[in-house]
C-alpha cells in the first residue's frame, strides 16, 4: 500500500447562502496531502476566535466521493458530511446536546489533482438539508499546492 505525505498550502473559500443572507469564509493555512492506496486526504486547520483551531480533513475516494470532517473541540462541534456528484448523502453534526442528522445534495463536484508539481482543486456546490428542509446553499472551493 502506497503512503505518500507532502506539505501543502491550502486556500479554502466557502460561500454560504442562508435565509437570504450571503456570507464568505476564507481559510488560508498550511496542511498535509496524504495518499493512502487510491484515496487522497487533505488535513489542515481553520483558525477560530481566541486562538482556537478547528481541524479539517477532506478525503477523496477512488470513486470521486468527497468526505469533509471538521472538529472544533473548543466549541464542542464536529461535523461529517459526504458529497457524491448529483446525489443525496447523509451525514451528521455532533453538538454538546446530541447528534443532528444532516443531509447533503451535491449539485456539482469537481476534483482535479496534478502530481508534478503537486497541486489541485476540489469544488463542491451543495445544499445542506435538515429534516427535509434546505437550510443553506454552499459553494466550497479548495485549492492546494506543494
Tab-separated table of N, CA and C in Angstrom:
chain	number	residue	atom	x	y	z
A	1	UNK	N	0.856	-1.185	0.000
A	1	UNK	CA	0.000	0.000	0.000
A	1	UNK	C	0.898	1.244	0.000
A	2	UNK	N	0.649	2.117	-0.936
A	2	UNK	CA	1.446	3.329	-1.064
A	2	UNK	C	0.978	4.379	-0.069
A	3	UNK	N	1.924	5.016	0.594
A	3	UNK	CA	1.582	6.054	1.573
A	3	UNK	C	2.527	7.230	1.358
A	4	UNK	N	2.035	8.281	0.703
A	4	UNK	CA	2.834	9.464	0.427
A	4	UNK	C	2.268	10.650	1.181
A	5	UNK	N	3.153	11.431	1.819
A	5	UNK	CA	2.727	12.608	2.567
A	5	UNK	C	3.555	13.808	2.127
A	6	UNK	N	2.877	14.927	1.860
A	6	UNK	CA	3.547	16.143	1.399
A	6	UNK	C	2.989	17.344	2.138
A	7	UNK	N	3.868	18.318	2.420
A	7	UNK	CA	3.420	19.595	2.970
A	7	UNK	C	2.793	20.404	1.836
A	8	UNK	N	1.662	21.023	2.127
A	8	UNK	CA	0.962	21.829	1.128
A	8	UNK	C	0.484	23.137	1.747
A	9	UNK	N	0.087	24.058	0.892
A	9	UNK	CA	-0.622	25.263	1.304
A	9	UNK	C	-2.055	25.125	0.805
A	10	UNK	N	-3.007	25.426	1.688
A	10	UNK	CA	-4.424	25.260	1.370
A	10	UNK	C	-5.111	26.616	1.395
A	11	UNK	N	-5.915	26.862	0.384
A	11	UNK	CA	-6.795	28.030	0.396
A	11	UNK	C	-8.209	27.520	0.177
A	12	UNK	N	-9.070	27.787	1.154
A	12	UNK	CA	-10.456	27.336	1.091
A	12	UNK	C	-11.369	28.543	1.164
A	13	UNK	N	-12.244	28.652	0.184
A	13	UNK	CA	-13.263	29.693	0.163
A	13	UNK	C	-14.625	29.024	0.199
A	14	UNK	N	-15.458	29.447	1.149
A	14	UNK	CA	-16.805	28.906	1.264
A	14	UNK	C	-17.799	30.063	1.173
A	15	UNK	N	-18.720	29.936	0.246
A	15	UNK	CA	-19.796	30.923	0.094
A	15	UNK	C	-21.075	30.254	0.593
A	16	UNK	N	-21.761	30.927	1.515
A	16	UNK	CA	-22.945	30.363	2.147
A	16	UNK	C	-24.138	31.286	1.930
A	17	UNK	N	-25.234	30.715	1.480
A	17	UNK	CA	-26.481	31.460	1.364
A	17	UNK	C	-27.492	30.790	2.294
A	18	UNK	N	-27.813	31.492	3.397
A	18	UNK	CA	-28.776	31.001	4.375
A	18	UNK	C	-29.768	32.106	4.684
A	19	UNK	N	-31.039	31.785	4.633
A	19	UNK	CA	-32.113	32.749	4.945
A	19	UNK	C	-31.925	34.064	4.192
A	20	UNK	N	-31.517	33.972	2.936
A	20	UNK	CA	-31.346	35.164	2.115
A	20	UNK	C	-30.083	35.946	2.391
A	21	UNK	N	-29.240	35.476	3.312
A	21	UNK	CA	-28.014	36.190	3.668
A	21	UNK	C	-26.804	35.450	3.121
A	22	UNK	N	-25.962	36.171	2.380
A	22	UNK	CA	-24.764	35.606	1.762
A	22	UNK	C	-23.547	35.916	2.629
A	23	UNK	N	-22.795	34.878	2.997
A	23	UNK	CA	-21.567	35.079	3.774
A	23	UNK	C	-20.413	34.351	3.079
A	24	UNK	N	-19.202	34.849	3.346
A	24	UNK	CA	-17.987	34.263	2.777
A	24	UNK	C	-17.038	33.899	3.910
A	25	UNK	N	-16.432	32.730	3.800
A	25	UNK	CA	-15.398	32.306	4.736
A	25	UNK	C	-14.158	31.986	3.922
A	26	UNK	N	-13.016	32.514	4.366
A	26	UNK	CA	-11.770	32.231	3.666
A	26	UNK	C	-10.774	31.667	4.664
A	27	UNK	N	-10.192	30.534	4.325
A	27	UNK	CA	-9.189	29.890	5.159
A	27	UNK	C	-7.933	29.727	4.316
A	28	UNK	N	-6.813	30.194	4.836
A	28	UNK	CA	-5.537	30.054	4.156
A	28	UNK	C	-4.550	29.513	5.180
A	29	UNK	N	-4.172	28.249	5.052
A	29	UNK	CA	-3.377	27.575	6.080
A	29	UNK	C	-2.416	26.570	5.455
A	30	UNK	N	-1.324	26.261	6.162
A	30	UNK	CA	-0.500	25.128	5.737
A	30	UNK	C	-1.239	23.831	6.067
A	31	UNK	N	-0.916	22.770	5.352
A	31	UNK	CA	-1.569	21.496	5.614
A	31	UNK	C	-0.739	20.337	5.115
A	32	UNK	N	-1.364	19.183	5.063
A	32	UNK	CA	-0.724	17.949	4.607
A	32	UNK	C	-1.575	17.307	3.522
A	33	UNK	N	-0.910	16.781	2.517
A	33	UNK	CA	-1.527	15.974	1.473
A	33	UNK	C	-1.027	14.562	1.700
A	34	UNK	N	-1.945	13.616	1.861
A	34	UNK	CA	-1.560	12.239	2.139
A	34	UNK	C	-2.304	11.336	1.164
A	35	UNK	N	-1.569	10.438	0.528
A	35	UNK	CA	-2.215	9.452	-0.334
A	35	UNK	C	-2.009	8.083	0.276
A	36	UNK	N	-3.120	7.398	0.529
A	36	UNK	CA	-3.086	6.032	1.048
A	36	UNK	C	-3.902	5.181	0.095
A	37	UNK	N	-3.235	4.290	-0.599
A	37	UNK	CA	-3.920	3.494	-1.614
A	37	UNK	C	-4.450	4.410	-2.697
A	38	UNK	N	-5.733	4.270	-3.014
A	38	UNK	CA	-6.347	5.103	-4.052
A	38	UNK	C	-7.092	6.301	-3.482
A	39	UNK	N	-7.004	6.515	-2.171
A	39	UNK	CA	-7.680	7.656	-1.539
A	39	UNK	C	-6.676	8.764	-1.233
A	40	UNK	N	-7.164	9.996	-1.296
A	40	UNK	CA	-6.350	11.180	-1.025
A	40	UNK	C	-6.944	11.904	0.172
A	41	UNK	N	-6.085	12.373	1.081
A	41	UNK	CA	-6.516	13.100	2.269
A	41	UNK	C	-5.817	14.447	2.306
A	42	UNK	N	-6.573	15.489	2.636
A	42	UNK	CA	-6.016	16.819	2.886
A	42	UNK	C	-6.348	17.162	4.329
A	43	UNK	N	-5.327	17.489	5.095
A	43	UNK	CA	-5.527	17.800	6.513
A	43	UNK	C	-4.976	19.203	6.773
A	44	UNK	N	-5.815	20.062	7.399
A	44	UNK	CA	-5.381	21.418	7.731
A	44	UNK	C	-6.254	21.944	8.852
A	45	UNK	N	-5.885	23.106	9.384
A	45	UNK	CA	-6.629	23.718	10.476
A	45	UNK	C	-7.330	24.986	10.000
A	46	UNK	N	-8.398	25.323	10.690
A	46	UNK	CA	-9.097	26.588	10.495
A	46	UNK	C	-8.883	27.402	11.768
A	47	UNK	N	-8.368	28.608	11.627
A	47	UNK	CA	-8.171	29.467	12.790
A	47	UNK	C	-9.509	30.043	13.236
A	48	UNK	N	-9.796	29.918	14.524
A	48	UNK	CA	-11.034	30.435	15.100
A	48	UNK	C	-10.704	31.600	16.030
A	49	UNK	N	-11.728	32.190	16.615
A	49	UNK	CA	-11.505	33.272	17.576
A	49	UNK	C	-10.767	32.738	18.800
A	50	UNK	N	-10.154	33.632	19.572
A	50	UNK	CA	-9.450	33.287	20.815
A	50	UNK	C	-8.314	32.292	20.599
A	51	UNK	N	-7.638	32.375	19.456
A	51	UNK	CA	-6.506	31.498	19.136
A	51	UNK	C	-6.861	30.016	19.118
A	52	UNK	N	-8.146	29.684	18.979
A	52	UNK	CA	-8.556	28.291	18.866
A	52	UNK	C	-8.465	27.852	17.402
A	53	UNK	N	-8.501	26.550	17.217
A	53	UNK	CA	-8.448	25.998	15.869
A	53	UNK	C	-9.483	24.886	15.723
A	54	UNK	N	-9.938	24.709	14.502
A	54	UNK	CA	-10.758	23.550	14.149
A	54	UNK	C	-9.928	22.727	13.169
A	55	UNK	N	-9.925	21.422	13.332
A	55	UNK	CA	-9.192	20.582	12.389
A	55	UNK	C	-10.146	20.134	11.279
A	56	UNK	N	-9.639	20.164	10.055
A	56	UNK	CA	-10.434	19.800	8.893
A	56	UNK	C	-9.715	18.696	8.138
A	57	UNK	N	-10.479	17.679	7.775
A	57	UNK	CA	-9.959	16.565	6.990
A	57	UNK	C	-10.869	16.379	5.781
A	58	UNK	N	-10.274	16.455	4.594
A	58	UNK	CA	-11.012	16.242	3.355
A	58	UNK	C	-10.476	14.959	2.731
A	59	UNK	N	-11.371	14.004	2.481
A	59	UNK	CA	-10.982	12.735	1.865
A	59	UNK	C	-11.647	12.632	0.508
A	60	UNK	N	-10.881	12.230	-0.493
A	60	UNK	CA	-11.422	11.957	-1.820
A	60	UNK	C	-11.175	10.480	-2.101
A	61	UNK	N	-12.248	9.730	-2.310
A	61	UNK	CA	-12.120	8.294	-2.564
A	61	UNK	C	-11.838	8.049	-4.043
A	62	UNK	N	-11.442	6.817	-4.370
A	62	UNK	CA	-11.151	6.496	-5.763
A	62	UNK	C	-12.370	6.658	-6.656
A	63	UNK	N	-13.587	6.535	-6.095
A	63	UNK	CA	-14.812	6.703	-6.892
A	63	UNK	C	-15.206	8.173	-7.046
A	64	UNK	N	-14.454	9.088	-6.383
A	64	UNK	CA	-14.743	10.509	-6.506
A	64	UNK	C	-15.634	11.057	-5.412
A	65	UNK	N	-16.045	10.197	-4.462
A	65	UNK	CA	-16.836	10.692	-3.331
A	65	UNK	C	-15.924	11.531	-2.443
A	66	UNK	N	-16.479	12.606	-1.887
A	66	UNK	CA	-15.715	13.526	-1.042
A	66	UNK	C	-16.315	13.507	0.360
A	67	UNK	N	-15.458	13.355	1.366
A	67	UNK	CA	-15.884	13.396	2.767
A	67	UNK	C	-15.219	14.608	3.398
A	68	UNK	N	-15.960	15.407	4.149
A	68	UNK	CA	-15.388	16.563	4.844
A	68	UNK	C	-15.724	16.433	6.329
A	69	UNK	N	-14.668	16.331	7.139
A	69	UNK	CA	-14.833	16.235	8.594
A	69	UNK	C	-14.216	17.477	9.224
A	70	UNK	N	-14.979	18.121	10.100
A	70	UNK	CA	-14.500	19.320	10.794
A	70	UNK	C	-14.748	19.130	12.283
A	71	UNK	N	-13.696	19.300	13.079
A	71	UNK	CA	-13.795	19.129	14.533
A	71	UNK	C	-13.274	20.395	15.206
A	72	UNK	N	-14.141	21.018	16.013
A	72	UNK	CA	-13.756	22.204	16.791
A	72	UNK	C	-13.976	21.858	18.257
A	73	UNK	N	-12.931	21.393	18.910
A	73	UNK	CA	-13.067	20.944	20.300
A	73	UNK	C	-13.508	22.071	21.231
A	74	UNK	N	-13.046	23.299	20.960
A	74	UNK	CA	-13.360	24.415	21.859
A	74	UNK	C	-14.856	24.739	21.876
A	75	UNK	N	-15.547	24.438	20.776
A	75	UNK	CA	-16.988	24.729	20.717
A	75	UNK	C	-17.834	23.457	20.804
A	76	UNK	N	-17.185	22.318	21.027
A	76	UNK	CA	-17.887	21.027	21.114
A	76	UNK	C	-18.715	20.735	19.872
A	77	UNK	N	-18.196	21.093	18.700
A	77	UNK	CA	-18.885	20.833	17.442
A	77	UNK	C	-18.015	19.957	16.543
A	78	UNK	N	-18.641	18.976	15.933
A	78	UNK	CA	-17.955	18.142	14.949
A	78	UNK	C	-18.960	17.791	13.864
A	79	UNK	N	-18.534	17.882	12.622
A	79	UNK	CA	-19.440	17.524	11.532
A	79	UNK	C	-18.734	16.578	10.582
A	80	UNK	N	-19.521	15.719	9.968
A	80	UNK	CA	-19.031	14.821	8.943
A	80	UNK	C	-20.063	14.827	7.825
A	81	UNK	N	-19.649	15.338	6.663
A	81	UNK	CA	-20.543	15.453	5.516
A	81	UNK	C	-19.954	14.685	4.338
A	82	UNK	N	-20.831	14.104	3.535
A	82	UNK	CA	-20.437	13.315	2.376
A	82	UNK	C	-21.004	13.948	1.121
A	83	UNK	N	-20.213	13.895	0.032
A	83	UNK	CA	-20.630	14.510	-1.219
A	83	UNK	C	-20.368	13.549	-2.376
A	84	UNK	N	-21.425	13.251	-3.133
A	84	UNK	CA	-21.335	12.443	-4.343
A	84	UNK	C	-22.053	13.218	-5.431
A	85	UNK	N	-21.387	13.421	-6.556
A	85	UNK	CA	-21.901	14.250	-7.644
A	85	UNK	C	-23.365	13.928	-7.967
A	86	UNK	N	-24.218	14.937	-7.826
A	86	UNK	CA	-25.656	14.899	-8.131
A	86	UNK	C	-26.403	13.801	-7.368
A	87	UNK	N	-26.001	13.582	-6.106
A	87	UNK	CA	-26.687	12.600	-5.257
A	87	UNK	C	-26.922	13.173	-3.862
A	88	UNK	N	-27.904	12.574	-3.163
A	88	UNK	CA	-28.143	12.889	-1.751
A	88	UNK	C	-27.274	11.978	-0.884
A	89	UNK	N	-26.756	12.504	0.211
A	89	UNK	CA	-25.983	11.723	1.175
A	89	UNK	C	-26.415	12.124	2.582
A	90	UNK	N	-26.184	11.234	3.526
A	90	UNK	CA	-26.468	11.561	4.919
A	90	UNK	C	-25.160	11.764	5.665
A	91	UNK	N	-25.184	12.697	6.596
A	91	UNK	CA	-24.044	12.988	7.449
A	91	UNK	C	-24.582	13.394	8.806
A	92	UNK	N	-23.753	14.086	9.595
A	92	UNK	CA	-24.239	14.497	10.914
A	92	UNK	C	-23.403	15.632	11.497
A	93	UNK	N	-24.010	16.295	12.472
A	93	UNK	CA	-23.358	17.331	13.262
A	93	UNK	C	-23.458	16.899	14.717
A	94	UNK	N	-22.293	16.765	15.371
A	94	UNK	CA	-22.271	16.408	16.786
A	94	UNK	C	-22.164	17.699	17.595
A	95	UNK	N	-23.096	17.871	18.550
A	95	UNK	CA	-23.069	19.036	19.428
A	95	UNK	C	-23.043	18.540	20.871
A	96	UNK	N	-22.889	19.467	21.799
A	96	UNK	CA	-22.924	19.063	23.207
A	96	UNK	C	-24.311	18.576	23.616
A	97	UNK	N	-25.313	18.839	22.788
A	97	UNK	CA	-26.678	18.436	23.093
A	97	UNK	C	-27.084	17.140	22.402
A	98	UNK	N	-26.223	16.604	21.568
A	98	UNK	CA	-26.529	15.364	20.856
A	98	UNK	C	-26.140	15.457	19.393
A	99	UNK	N	-26.543	14.468	18.632
A	99	UNK	CA	-26.180	14.372	17.221
A	99	UNK	C	-27.381	14.752	16.356
A	100	UNK	N	-27.161	15.691	15.443
A	100	UNK	CA	-28.199	16.101	14.493
A	100	UNK	C	-27.916	15.443	13.151
A	101	UNK	N	-28.884	14.725	12.597
A	101	UNK	CA	-28.678	14.167	11.267
A	101	UNK	C	-28.776	15.283	10.221
A	102	UNK	N	-27.816	15.340	9.329
A	102	UNK	CA	-27.823	16.315	8.242
A	102	UNK	C	-27.708	15.556	6.928
A	103	UNK	N	-28.273	16.112	5.892
A	103	UNK	CA	-28.141	15.528	4.566
A	103	UNK	C	-27.541	16.575	3.640
A	104	UNK	N	-26.935	16.104	2.587
A	104	UNK	CA	-26.422	17.000	1.553
A	104	UNK	C	-26.967	16.542	0.208
A	105	UNK	N	-27.188	17.517	-0.656
A	105	UNK	CA	-27.427	17.208	-2.061
A	105	UNK	C	-26.336	17.912	-2.836
A	106	UNK	N	-25.504	17.126	-3.503
A	106	UNK	CA	-24.372	17.673	-4.242
A	106	UNK	C	-24.838	18.035	-5.643
A	107	UNK	N	-24.962	19.343	-5.895
A	107	UNK	CA	-25.405	19.805	-7.207
A	107	UNK	C	-24.295	19.629	-8.235
A	108	UNK	N	-23.050	19.882	-7.795
A	108	UNK	CA	-21.903	19.752	-8.701
A	108	UNK	C	-20.658	19.496	-7.868
A	109	UNK	N	-19.768	18.671	-8.359
A	109	UNK	CA	-18.477	18.460	-7.681
A	109	UNK	C	-17.416	18.175	-8.723
A	110	UNK	N	-16.219	18.711	-8.461
A	110	UNK	CA	-15.077	18.509	-9.345
A	110	UNK	C	-13.836	18.320	-8.488
A	111	UNK	N	-13.018	17.357	-8.872
A	111	UNK	CA	-11.741	17.139	-8.211
A	111	UNK	C	-10.684	17.063	-9.300
A	112	UNK	N	-9.652	17.899	-9.167
A	112	UNK	CA	-8.516	17.850	-10.087
A	112	UNK	C	-7.252	17.843	-9.254
A	113	UNK	N	-6.401	16.834	-9.474
A	113	UNK	CA	-5.134	16.744	-8.763
A	113	UNK	C	-4.037	16.496	-9.791
A	114	UNK	N	-2.988	17.313	-9.719
A	114	UNK	CA	-1.844	17.198	-10.619
A	114	UNK	C	-0.638	16.808	-9.763
A	115	UNK	N	0.169	15.861	-10.255
A	115	UNK	CA	1.276	15.356	-9.440
A	115	UNK	C	2.572	16.137	-9.529
A	116	UNK	N	2.874	16.729	-10.688
A	116	UNK	CA	4.209	17.318	-10.806
A	116	UNK	C	4.153	18.703	-11.412
A	117	UNK	N	4.194	19.796	-10.650
A	117	UNK	CA	4.263	19.817	-9.174
A	117	UNK	C	2.885	19.517	-8.567
A	118	UNK	N	2.890	19.050	-7.326
A	118	UNK	CA	1.660	18.662	-6.655
A	118	UNK	C	0.765	19.882	-6.439
A	119	UNK	N	-0.450	19.802	-6.969
A	119	UNK	CA	-1.438	20.863	-6.769
A	119	UNK	C	-2.799	20.294	-7.106
A	120	UNK	N	-3.832	21.049	-6.766
A	120	UNK	CA	-5.155	20.578	-7.112
A	120	UNK	C	-6.246	21.500	-6.633
A	121	UNK	N	-7.474	21.099	-6.989
A	121	UNK	CA	-8.634	21.853	-6.522
A	121	UNK	C	-9.785	20.882	-6.312
A	122	UNK	N	-10.614	21.231	-5.340
A	122	UNK	CA	-11.820	20.475	-5.043
A	122	UNK	C	-12.950	21.493	-4.960
A	123	UNK	N	-13.921	21.368	-5.841
A	123	UNK	CA	-15.070	22.268	-5.862
A	123	UNK	C	-16.332	21.474	-5.566
A	124	UNK	N	-17.146	21.977	-4.649
A	124	UNK	CA	-18.418	21.329	-4.331
A	124	UNK	C	-19.497	22.411	-4.221
A	125	UNK	N	-20.568	22.241	-4.966
A	125	UNK	CA	-21.763	23.081	-4.821
A	125	UNK	C	-22.831	22.176	-4.226
A	126	UNK	N	-23.363	22.557	-3.061
A	126	UNK	CA	-24.310	21.652	-2.414
A	126	UNK	C	-25.353	22.390	-1.586
A	127	UNK	N	-26.448	21.660	-1.334
A	127	UNK	CA	-27.478	22.100	-0.407
A	127	UNK	C	-27.279	21.336	0.890
A	128	UNK	N	-27.412	22.028	2.016
A	128	UNK	CA	-27.392	21.384	3.324
A	128	UNK	C	-28.836	21.240	3.775
A	129	UNK	N	-29.205	20.032	4.190
A	129	UNK	CA	-30.606	19.707	4.452
A	129	UNK	C	-30.761	19.169	5.872
A	130	UNK	N	-31.734	19.721	6.596
A	130	UNK	CA	-32.076	19.207	7.923
A	130	UNK	C	-33.579	18.991	7.963
A	131	UNK	N	-34.006	17.811	8.353
A	131	UNK	CA	-35.438	17.498	8.493
A	131	UNK	C	-36.196	17.806	7.193
A	132	UNK	N	-35.624	17.385	6.069
A	132	UNK	CA	-36.204	17.560	4.722
A	132	UNK	C	-36.334	19.018	4.281
A	133	UNK	N	-35.682	19.940	4.976
A	133	UNK	CA	-35.685	21.352	4.574
A	133	UNK	C	-34.273	21.795	4.220
A	134	UNK	N	-34.143	22.502	3.103
A	134	UNK	CA	-32.834	23.048	2.728
A	134	UNK	C	-32.553	24.232	3.645
A	135	UNK	N	-31.469	24.132	4.436
A	135	UNK	CA	-31.139	25.209	5.371
A	135	UNK	C	-30.020	26.102	4.861
A	136	UNK	N	-29.405	25.726	3.738
A	136	UNK	CA	-28.376	26.578	3.168
A	136	UNK	C	-27.869	26.026	1.853
A	137	UNK	N	-27.370	26.951	1.024
A	137	UNK	CA	-26.723	26.601	-0.238
A	137	UNK	C	-25.253	26.990	-0.099
A	138	UNK	N	-24.366	26.091	-0.478
A	138	UNK	CA	-22.938	26.295	-0.243
A	138	UNK	C	-22.136	26.111	-1.517
A	139	UNK	N	-21.073	26.920	-1.620
A	139	UNK	CA	-20.048	26.730	-2.641
A	139	UNK	C	-18.729	26.575	-1.909
A	140	UNK	N	-18.130	25.407	-2.035
A	140	UNK	CA	-16.886	25.020	-1.355
A	140	UNK	C	-15.801	25.000	-2.416
A	141	UNK	N	-14.781	25.858	-2.281
A	141	UNK	CA	-13.707	25.972	-3.262
A	141	UNK	C	-12.364	25.807	-2.553
A	142	UNK	N	-11.735	24.658	-2.737
A	142	UNK	CA	-10.464	24.382	-2.086
A	142	UNK	C	-9.387	24.277	-3.158
A	143	UNK	N	-8.305	25.027	-2.961
A	143	UNK	CA	-7.144	24.983	-3.861
A	143	UNK	C	-5.941	24.656	-2.996
A	144	UNK	N	-5.071	23.758	-3.483
A	144	UNK	CA	-3.860	23.466	-2.715
A	144	UNK	C	-2.675	23.319	-3.651
A	145	UNK	N	-1.490	23.552	-3.081
A	145	UNK	CA	-0.249	23.316	-3.832
A	145	UNK	C	0.890	23.052	-2.853
A	146	UNK	N	1.874	22.318	-3.355
A	146	UNK	CA	3.032	21.960	-2.524
A	146	UNK	C	4.027	23.098	-2.492
